[in-house]
Amino acid sequence: SIGFASLSDDGMVPETLIPLFEELATNDQDSVRLQTPDNCISFGKAMKNLLLSDGDHSIDDHLVLYHRILPLLVATIDDRSWRVRWTVASKFSEAVGAFVGCDGAVESLVLAFEKLLQDPEAEVRTAATFNLSDVAKCTANVTIADAEDASSGDEPKAKVRVAERLVKHVAALTDDESEHVRAALAMVATELAPILGKDSTISFLLPPLLLLLRDASSEVRLNLISSLSALNSVIGVDLLSQSLLPAIIDLAEDGKWRIRLAIIQHIPTLAKQLGKDFFSDKLSDLCVKWLGDDISSIREAAAINLMELVALFGADWSAKFLISSISQIREHNSYLRRLTAVKACSLMATKMDTDSACRHLLPLVVEMSTDFVPNIRFNVAKGLEAMAPVCGEAAYKAQIRPILTTLLDDSDRDVRYFSSKSLVTLEEKFSKNVKLEE
């Protein structure tokens, strides 16, 4: 550990430790130089912790030490080995945090970071881009990047926040030839919005985000849609809504099923952000369409998605925009589509009030108890078990129990098993309710 005695001019740090750092930072072996970023960051953190523990010392008292270490860190961005540059790029937000109090450090580090964002190697640019929003959170002011905008002569140069300087690079990164760089940008770019504020977000951040929504890569578009919450908190998504719609539709029909699955899982969040009216008009049909996907994981996720939309927008909304389409699916030639309809109805019912569940969904499930495919019938039994607590005891006695009793005599043993299991569970549940009432 470092003590204040070791920081003196003839102490261990300036006489032994820093010369060792300097020697290792110029070693011929890439694997040795690879440790330079970690060494420098660890030094900065140790110094900061030491100074915080003693109010009698400040960074200004030890600037000479900082000014010997900082150039070693900055020099790694020009290292001949891309692995060294990748290492410093991936840890750059840590570097800024370790040296933020040192005079001139942030200025040097931001300039170095900008070079990493333009590195010849895509892997380095990707690592730097992942750090973009965290570096931008630094509250220090730096000179503006464009020399033409700076004051001329001996006048002080204009200062801006780090985020205001770095946001100018977002537009260039949207055109990066590497899909990985653009995908990384799509994940972090919206996090700049709370730092920039509404006006700067609209002026400088929104235009490149609109470009990312039209990116050729589905992963890029998906990453951006997945990270819209930060943007929504600053400007809302109204300005993005018209561009969001085609992006969501494209992702919904993407050839990669994992992409389709991911966009389904983000639909409830998007529904909150877009609002009931916009979502109902533009995307409600798409949510039902997913029930007919060829991949079972997509169909299951679609059913869960409908349940969450019912919880969000209510039973009346689902009756208007969802249930008629689901009713048509139960007549589909494919038993897999009919099976999904059963699951969707039983899940949606759990988020409804008793009257809505009994009126809109219970009749659909009951009618499917006579389906000629056993798999459908025993899933009806399972679905009725899930729906019964919502539908209430009256509906159980009048409609659910008679159906389950009929299924006890089914020709298929799986149907008999699940109907019996559901019947036992529900009889026990409602008999307990009766005892509690007594």
Coordinates of C-alpha atoms in Angstrom, one line a residue:
S1 CA 0.0 0.0 0.0
I2 CA 1.0 3.6 -0.6
G3 CA 1.7 5.9 2.4
F4 CA 2.4 9.6 2.4
A5 CA 6.1 9.0 3.3
S6 CA 6.5 7.0 0.1
L7 CA 5.3 9.9 -2.0
S8 CA 8.1 12.3 -1.0
D9 CA 10.7 13.2 -3.6
D10 CA 13.1 10.5 -2.4
G11 CA 10.3 8.1 -1.4
M12 CA 9.6 4.6 -2.8
V13 CA 7.0 5.7 -5.3
P14 CA 8.9 8.3 -7.3
E15 CA 12.3 6.5 -6.9
T16 CA 11.2 2.9 -7.5
L17 CA 7.6 2.3 -8.4
I18 CA 7.1 4.8 -11.1
P19 CA 10.4 4.1 -12.9
L20 CA 9.3 0.4 -12.9
F21 CA 6.0 1.4 -14.4
E22 CA 7.8 3.4 -17.1
E23 CA 10.1 0.6 -17.9
L24 CA 7.3 -2.0 -18.2
A25 CA 5.2 0.4 -20.3
T26 CA 7.9 0.3 -23.0
N27 CA 8.7 -3.4 -22.8
D28 CA 9.0 -5.2 -26.1
Q29 CA 6.5 -7.9 -25.1
D30 CA 2.9 -7.1 -25.9
S31 CA 1.8 -9.2 -22.9
V32 CA 3.8 -7.0 -20.6
R33 CA 2.6 -3.7 -22.0
L34 CA -0.9 -5.1 -21.8
Q35 CA -0.7 -4.5 -18.0
T36 CA 0.0 -0.8 -18.3
P37 CA -3.6 0.4 -18.3
D38 CA -4.4 -1.7 -15.2
N39 CA -1.2 -0.5 -13.5
C40 CA -2.0 3.2 -14.2
I41 CA -5.6 3.0 -13.2
S42 CA -4.7 1.1 -10.0
F43 CA -2.2 3.9 -9.1
G44 CA -4.8 6.6 -9.7
K45 CA -7.4 4.8 -7.5
A46 CA -4.8 4.2 -4.7
M47 CA -3.8 7.8 -4.8
K48 CA -7.4 9.0 -4.7
N49 CA -8.2 6.7 -1.7
L50 CA -5.1 7.9 0.1
L51 CA -5.9 11.5 -0.3
L52 CA -9.5 11.1 0.7
S53 CA -8.4 9.4 3.9
D54 CA -6.3 12.5 4.9
G55 CA -7.7 16.0 4.6
D56 CA -4.3 17.6 4.9
H57 CA -3.2 16.5 1.5
S58 CA -4.7 17.2 -2.0
I59 CA -4.0 16.1 -5.6
D60 CA -2.3 19.4 -6.2
D61 CA 0.4 18.4 -3.7
H62 CA 1.3 15.4 -5.8
L63 CA 0.8 16.6 -9.3
V64 CA 4.3 15.6 -10.3
L65 CA 3.5 11.9 -9.6
Y66 CA 0.2 12.1 -11.6
H67 CA 2.0 13.8 -14.5
R68 CA 4.5 10.9 -14.7
I69 CA 1.8 8.2 -14.6
L70 CA -0.8 9.8 -16.9
P71 CA 1.3 10.0 -20.0
L72 CA 2.0 6.2 -19.7
L73 CA -1.8 5.6 -19.7
V74 CA -2.4 8.0 -22.6
A75 CA 0.4 6.5 -24.7
T76 CA -1.3 3.1 -24.7
I77 CA -3.9 4.4 -27.2
D78 CA -1.1 4.5 -29.8
D79 CA 0.4 1.2 -28.9
R80 CA 1.4 -1.0 -31.9
S81 CA -0.6 -3.9 -30.5
W82 CA -4.3 -3.7 -30.9
R83 CA -4.7 -5.9 -27.8
V84 CA -3.1 -3.1 -25.7
R85 CA -5.4 -0.5 -27.2
W86 CA -8.4 -2.7 -26.7
T87 CA -7.5 -3.1 -23.0
V88 CA -7.3 0.6 -22.4
A89 CA -10.5 1.2 -24.4
S90 CA -12.5 -1.3 -22.4
K91 CA -11.3 0.3 -19.1
F92 CA -11.5 3.9 -20.1
S93 CA -14.4 4.9 -17.9
E94 CA -12.3 3.6 -14.9
A95 CA -9.3 5.6 -16.1
V96 CA -11.4 8.8 -16.2
G97 CA -12.7 8.1 -12.7
A98 CA -9.2 7.4 -11.4
F99 CA -7.7 10.7 -12.7
V100 CA -10.6 13.1 -12.8
G101 CA -9.3 15.4 -10.0
C102 CA -5.9 15.9 -11.6
D103 CA -5.4 19.2 -13.4
G104 CA -5.5 18.7 -17.2
A105 CA -6.1 14.9 -16.9
V106 CA -9.7 14.8 -18.3
E107 CA -8.6 17.0 -21.2
S108 CA -5.9 14.6 -22.1
L109 CA -8.0 11.5 -21.5
V110 CA -11.0 12.8 -23.6
L111 CA -8.7 13.5 -26.5
A112 CA -7.2 10.0 -26.1
F113 CA -10.7 8.5 -26.0
E114 CA -11.7 10.2 -29.2
K115 CA -8.8 8.6 -30.9
L116 CA -9.9 5.2 -29.6
L117 CA -13.3 5.8 -31.1
Q118 CA -11.6 6.2 -34.5
D119 CA -9.1 3.3 -34.0
P120 CA -8.3 1.3 -37.2
E121 CA -9.4 -2.0 -35.4
A122 CA -13.1 -2.6 -35.1
E123 CA -12.6 -4.5 -31.8
V124 CA -11.0 -1.4 -30.2
R125 CA -13.7 0.9 -31.5
T126 CA -16.3 -1.4 -30.1
A127 CA -14.7 -1.5 -26.7
A128 CA -14.4 2.3 -26.7
T129 CA -18.0 2.7 -27.8
F130 CA -19.3 0.5 -24.9
N131 CA -17.6 3.0 -22.6
L132 CA -19.0 6.1 -24.3
S133 CA -21.9 6.9 -21.9
D134 CA -19.9 6.2 -18.8
V135 CA -17.1 8.5 -19.9
A136 CA -19.6 11.1 -20.8
K137 CA -20.9 11.1 -17.2
C138 CA -17.7 12.9 -16.1
T139 CA -18.8 16.3 -14.9
A140 CA -15.6 18.1 -15.7
N141 CA -15.5 20.6 -18.5
V142 CA -13.2 20.3 -21.5
T143 CA -12.3 22.5 -24.5
I144 CA -14.5 22.2 -27.5
A145 CA -13.3 19.7 -30.1
D146 CA -13.6 22.0 -33.1
A147 CA -10.7 24.4 -33.2
E148 CA -12.7 26.8 -35.5
D149 CA -15.2 27.3 -32.7
A150 CA -12.5 27.9 -30.0
S151 CA -11.4 31.4 -29.1
S152 CA -8.4 32.5 -31.1
G153 CA -5.1 34.0 -29.9
D154 CA -4.4 34.2 -26.2
E155 CA -8.1 34.2 -25.2
P156 CA -9.3 31.3 -23.1
K157 CA -10.8 28.5 -25.1
A158 CA -14.5 27.8 -24.8
K159 CA -15.4 24.9 -22.4
V160 CA -18.1 22.3 -22.7
R161 CA -19.2 19.3 -20.7
V162 CA -17.6 16.0 -21.7
A163 CA -20.9 14.7 -22.9
E164 CA -21.4 17.7 -25.2
R165 CA -18.0 17.0 -26.8
L166 CA -18.4 13.3 -27.2
V167 CA -22.0 13.4 -28.6
K168 CA -20.5 14.8 -31.8
H169 CA -18.9 11.4 -32.4
V170 CA -22.2 9.5 -32.3
A171 CA -23.1 10.6 -35.8
A172 CA -19.8 9.2 -37.2
L173 CA -20.2 5.9 -35.3
T174 CA -23.6 5.3 -36.9
D175 CA -21.8 5.0 -40.2
D176 CA -19.1 2.7 -38.9
E177 CA -18.4 -0.2 -41.2
S178 CA -18.5 -2.6 -38.3
E179 CA -21.9 -4.0 -37.3
H180 CA -20.4 -4.6 -33.8
V181 CA -19.5 -1.0 -33.3
R182 CA -23.0 0.2 -34.3
A183 CA -24.6 -2.5 -32.1
A184 CA -22.5 -1.2 -29.2
L185 CA -23.5 2.3 -29.9
A186 CA -27.2 1.4 -30.1
M187 CA -26.9 -0.1 -26.6
V188 CA -25.4 3.0 -24.9
A189 CA -26.2 6.1 -27.0
T190 CA -29.6 6.8 -25.3
E191 CA -27.8 6.9 -21.9
L192 CA -26.4 10.3 -23.1
A193 CA -29.8 11.8 -23.1
P194 CA -30.2 12.4 -19.3
I195 CA -26.7 13.9 -19.3
L196 CA -27.3 16.2 -22.3
G197 CA -30.8 17.4 -21.4
K198 CA -33.8 17.8 -23.7
D199 CA -32.5 20.5 -26.1
S200 CA -29.1 19.0 -26.8
T201 CA -30.6 15.6 -27.1
I202 CA -33.1 16.7 -29.7
S203 CA -30.4 18.7 -31.6
F204 CA -27.4 16.3 -31.5
L205 CA -28.5 12.9 -30.3
L206 CA -31.9 12.3 -32.0
P207 CA -30.8 12.5 -35.6
P208 CA -28.2 9.7 -35.3
L209 CA -30.6 7.6 -33.3
L210 CA -33.1 7.8 -36.1
L211 CA -30.4 6.5 -38.4
L212 CA -29.8 3.6 -36.1
L213 CA -33.5 2.7 -36.2
R214 CA -33.1 2.2 -40.0
D215 CA -29.8 0.3 -39.7
A216 CA -29.4 -2.7 -42.0
S217 CA -28.5 -4.9 -39.0
S218 CA -31.4 -6.3 -37.0
E219 CA -29.2 -6.5 -33.9
V220 CA -28.5 -2.8 -34.1
R221 CA -32.2 -1.9 -34.3
L222 CA -33.1 -4.3 -31.5
N223 CA -30.3 -2.9 -29.2
L224 CA -31.6 0.6 -29.7
I225 CA -35.3 -0.3 -29.1
S226 CA -34.2 -2.2 -26.0
S227 CA -32.5 0.9 -24.5
L228 CA -35.2 3.6 -25.2
S229 CA -36.2 4.0 -21.5
A230 CA -33.3 6.5 -20.9
L231 CA -34.4 8.6 -23.9
N232 CA -38.1 8.4 -22.9
S233 CA -37.3 10.0 -19.5
V234 CA -35.9 13.0 -21.3
I235 CA -37.9 13.7 -24.5
G236 CA -40.4 10.9 -24.6
V237 CA -40.7 8.7 -27.7
D238 CA -43.1 10.8 -29.6
L239 CA -40.4 12.1 -31.8
L240 CA -39.3 8.6 -32.5
S241 CA -42.7 6.9 -32.8
Q242 CA -43.0 7.1 -36.6
S243 CA -39.5 5.7 -37.1
L244 CA -40.1 3.1 -34.4
L245 CA -43.0 1.5 -36.1
P246 CA -41.2 0.2 -39.2
A247 CA -38.3 -0.9 -37.1
I248 CA -40.5 -2.9 -34.8
I249 CA -42.4 -4.5 -37.8
D250 CA -39.1 -5.4 -39.5
L251 CA -37.8 -7.0 -36.3
A252 CA -41.1 -8.8 -35.8
E253 CA -40.6 -10.5 -39.1
D254 CA -36.8 -11.0 -38.8
G255 CA -35.5 -14.4 -40.1
K256 CA -33.7 -15.0 -36.8
W257 CA -36.1 -16.3 -34.2
R258 CA -34.1 -15.0 -31.3
I259 CA -34.5 -11.5 -32.7
R260 CA -38.3 -12.0 -32.9
L261 CA -38.3 -13.3 -29.4
A262 CA -36.3 -10.3 -28.1
I263 CA -38.6 -7.8 -29.6
I264 CA -41.7 -9.6 -28.2
Q265 CA -40.1 -9.4 -24.7
H266 CA -39.7 -5.6 -25.1
I267 CA -43.3 -5.0 -26.3
P268 CA -44.8 -4.3 -22.8
T269 CA -42.2 -1.6 -22.2
L270 CA -42.7 -0.1 -25.6
A271 CA -46.5 -0.1 -25.0
K272 CA -46.0 2.0 -21.9
Q273 CA -43.8 4.4 -23.8
L274 CA -45.9 4.7 -26.9
G275 CA -49.2 5.0 -25.2
K276 CA -52.5 3.1 -25.6
D277 CA -53.8 4.9 -28.7
F278 CA -50.7 4.6 -30.8
F279 CA -50.0 1.0 -29.8
S280 CA -53.6 0.0 -30.4
D281 CA -53.7 1.4 -33.9
K282 CA -50.3 0.2 -35.1
L283 CA -49.2 -2.8 -33.1
S284 CA -52.0 -4.7 -31.5
D285 CA -52.6 -6.9 -34.6
L286 CA -48.9 -7.7 -34.7
C287 CA -49.0 -9.0 -31.1
V288 CA -51.8 -11.5 -32.0
K289 CA -50.0 -12.5 -35.2
W290 CA -47.0 -13.7 -33.2
L291 CA -49.3 -16.5 -31.8
G292 CA -49.0 -18.1 -35.2
D293 CA -45.2 -18.1 -35.4
D294 CA -43.5 -21.4 -36.5
I295 CA -41.3 -21.4 -33.4
S296 CA -42.8 -22.6 -30.2
S297 CA -40.7 -20.3 -28.0
I298 CA -42.1 -17.3 -30.0
R299 CA -45.7 -18.5 -29.6
E300 CA -45.3 -19.0 -25.8
A301 CA -43.7 -15.6 -25.5
A302 CA -46.5 -14.1 -27.5
A303 CA -49.1 -15.5 -25.1
I304 CA -47.2 -14.1 -22.1
N305 CA -46.9 -10.8 -24.0
L306 CA -50.7 -10.6 -24.4
M307 CA -51.2 -11.3 -20.7
E308 CA -48.9 -8.3 -19.8
L309 CA -50.7 -6.1 -22.3
V310 CA -54.1 -6.9 -20.6
A311 CA -52.5 -6.0 -17.3
L312 CA -51.3 -2.7 -18.8
F313 CA -54.3 -1.6 -20.8
G314 CA -57.2 -3.5 -19.2
A315 CA -59.9 -6.0 -20.1
D316 CA -62.0 -3.6 -22.2
W317 CA -59.0 -2.8 -24.4
S318 CA -58.3 -6.5 -24.9
A319 CA -61.9 -7.2 -25.8
K320 CA -61.7 -4.5 -28.5
F321 CA -58.3 -5.2 -30.0
L322 CA -57.3 -8.8 -29.2
I323 CA -60.1 -11.3 -28.4
S324 CA -61.8 -11.4 -31.8
S325 CA -58.5 -12.3 -33.5
I326 CA -57.7 -14.9 -30.9
S327 CA -61.2 -16.4 -31.4
Q328 CA -60.4 -16.9 -35.1
I329 CA -57.1 -18.7 -34.2
R330 CA -59.0 -21.4 -32.3
E331 CA -60.5 -22.5 -35.6
H332 CA -57.2 -22.8 -37.4
N333 CA -56.3 -26.0 -39.1
S334 CA -53.0 -26.3 -37.2
Y335 CA -53.5 -27.7 -33.8
L336 CA -50.4 -25.8 -32.6
R337 CA -52.1 -22.5 -33.4
R338 CA -55.2 -23.7 -31.5
L339 CA -53.1 -24.8 -28.6
T340 CA -51.5 -21.3 -28.4
A341 CA -55.0 -19.8 -28.3
V342 CA -55.9 -21.9 -25.3
K343 CA -52.7 -20.8 -23.5
A344 CA -53.2 -17.2 -24.4
C345 CA -56.8 -17.1 -23.1
S346 CA -55.9 -18.7 -19.8
L347 CA -53.0 -16.4 -19.2
M348 CA -55.0 -13.2 -20.2
A349 CA -57.9 -14.2 -17.9
T350 CA -55.5 -14.1 -14.9
K351 CA -55.2 -10.3 -15.4
M352 CA -58.9 -9.6 -15.8
D353 CA -61.7 -9.0 -13.4
T354 CA -64.2 -11.8 -12.8
D355 CA -66.9 -10.5 -15.1
S356 CA -64.6 -9.8 -18.1
A357 CA -62.9 -13.2 -17.8
C358 CA -66.2 -15.0 -17.7
R359 CA -67.7 -13.0 -20.5
H360 CA -64.8 -12.8 -23.0
L361 CA -62.4 -15.7 -22.4
L362 CA -64.1 -18.6 -20.5
P363 CA -66.5 -19.4 -23.4
L364 CA -63.6 -19.7 -25.8
V365 CA -61.7 -22.2 -23.7
V366 CA -64.8 -24.2 -22.8
E367 CA -65.7 -24.6 -26.5
M368 CA -62.2 -26.0 -27.2
S369 CA -62.7 -28.8 -24.7
T370 CA -64.2 -30.8 -27.6
D371 CA -61.2 -30.4 -29.9
F372 CA -60.3 -33.6 -31.7
V373 CA -56.6 -33.3 -30.7
P374 CA -55.9 -34.7 -27.1
N375 CA -53.1 -32.2 -26.6
I376 CA -55.7 -29.4 -26.9
R377 CA -58.2 -31.0 -24.6
F378 CA -55.7 -31.6 -21.7
N379 CA -54.4 -28.1 -22.1
V380 CA -58.0 -26.9 -21.8
A381 CA -58.1 -28.7 -18.4
K382 CA -54.9 -27.0 -17.3
G383 CA -56.2 -23.7 -18.6
L384 CA -59.5 -24.0 -16.7
E385 CA -57.5 -24.7 -13.5
A386 CA -55.7 -21.4 -14.0
M387 CA -58.8 -19.4 -14.9
A388 CA -61.2 -20.8 -12.2
P389 CA -59.9 -18.6 -9.3
V390 CA -60.5 -15.5 -11.4
C391 CA -63.8 -16.6 -12.8
G392 CA -65.1 -17.4 -9.3
E393 CA -67.1 -20.2 -7.6
A394 CA -70.3 -19.6 -9.6
A395 CA -68.6 -20.0 -12.9
Y396 CA -66.7 -23.0 -11.6
K397 CA -69.8 -24.8 -10.6
A398 CA -71.8 -23.8 -13.7
Q399 CA -69.3 -24.2 -16.4
I400 CA -65.8 -25.3 -15.4
R401 CA -66.6 -28.3 -13.2
P402 CA -69.0 -29.9 -15.7
I403 CA -66.3 -29.7 -18.4
L404 CA -63.6 -31.2 -16.2
T405 CA -66.0 -34.0 -15.2
T406 CA -66.8 -34.8 -18.8
L407 CA -63.1 -34.9 -19.6
L408 CA -62.6 -37.5 -16.8
D409 CA -64.1 -40.0 -19.3
D410 CA -62.0 -39.0 -22.2
S411 CA -60.5 -41.7 -24.4
D412 CA -57.0 -40.2 -23.9
R413 CA -55.2 -41.0 -20.6
D414 CA -53.3 -37.7 -20.6
V415 CA -56.6 -35.8 -20.8
R416 CA -58.1 -37.9 -18.0
Y417 CA -55.0 -37.3 -15.9
F418 CA -54.9 -33.5 -16.2
S419 CA -58.6 -33.1 -15.9
S420 CA -58.6 -35.2 -12.7
K421 CA -55.6 -33.2 -11.3
S422 CA -57.4 -29.9 -12.1
L423 CA -60.6 -31.1 -10.6
V424 CA -59.0 -32.2 -7.4
T425 CA -57.1 -28.9 -7.0
L426 CA -60.2 -26.8 -7.6
E427 CA -62.5 -28.8 -5.4
E428 CA -60.0 -28.4 -2.6
K429 CA -59.7 -24.7 -3.3
F430 CA -63.4 -23.9 -3.4
S431 CA -64.2 -26.1 -0.4
K432 CA -61.7 -24.2 1.6
N433 CA -63.3 -20.9 0.5
V434 CA -66.7 -22.3 1.7
K435 CA -65.3 -23.2 5.1
L436 CA -63.7 -19.8 5.5
E437 CA -67.0 -18.1 4.7
E438 CA -68.7 -20.2 7.3

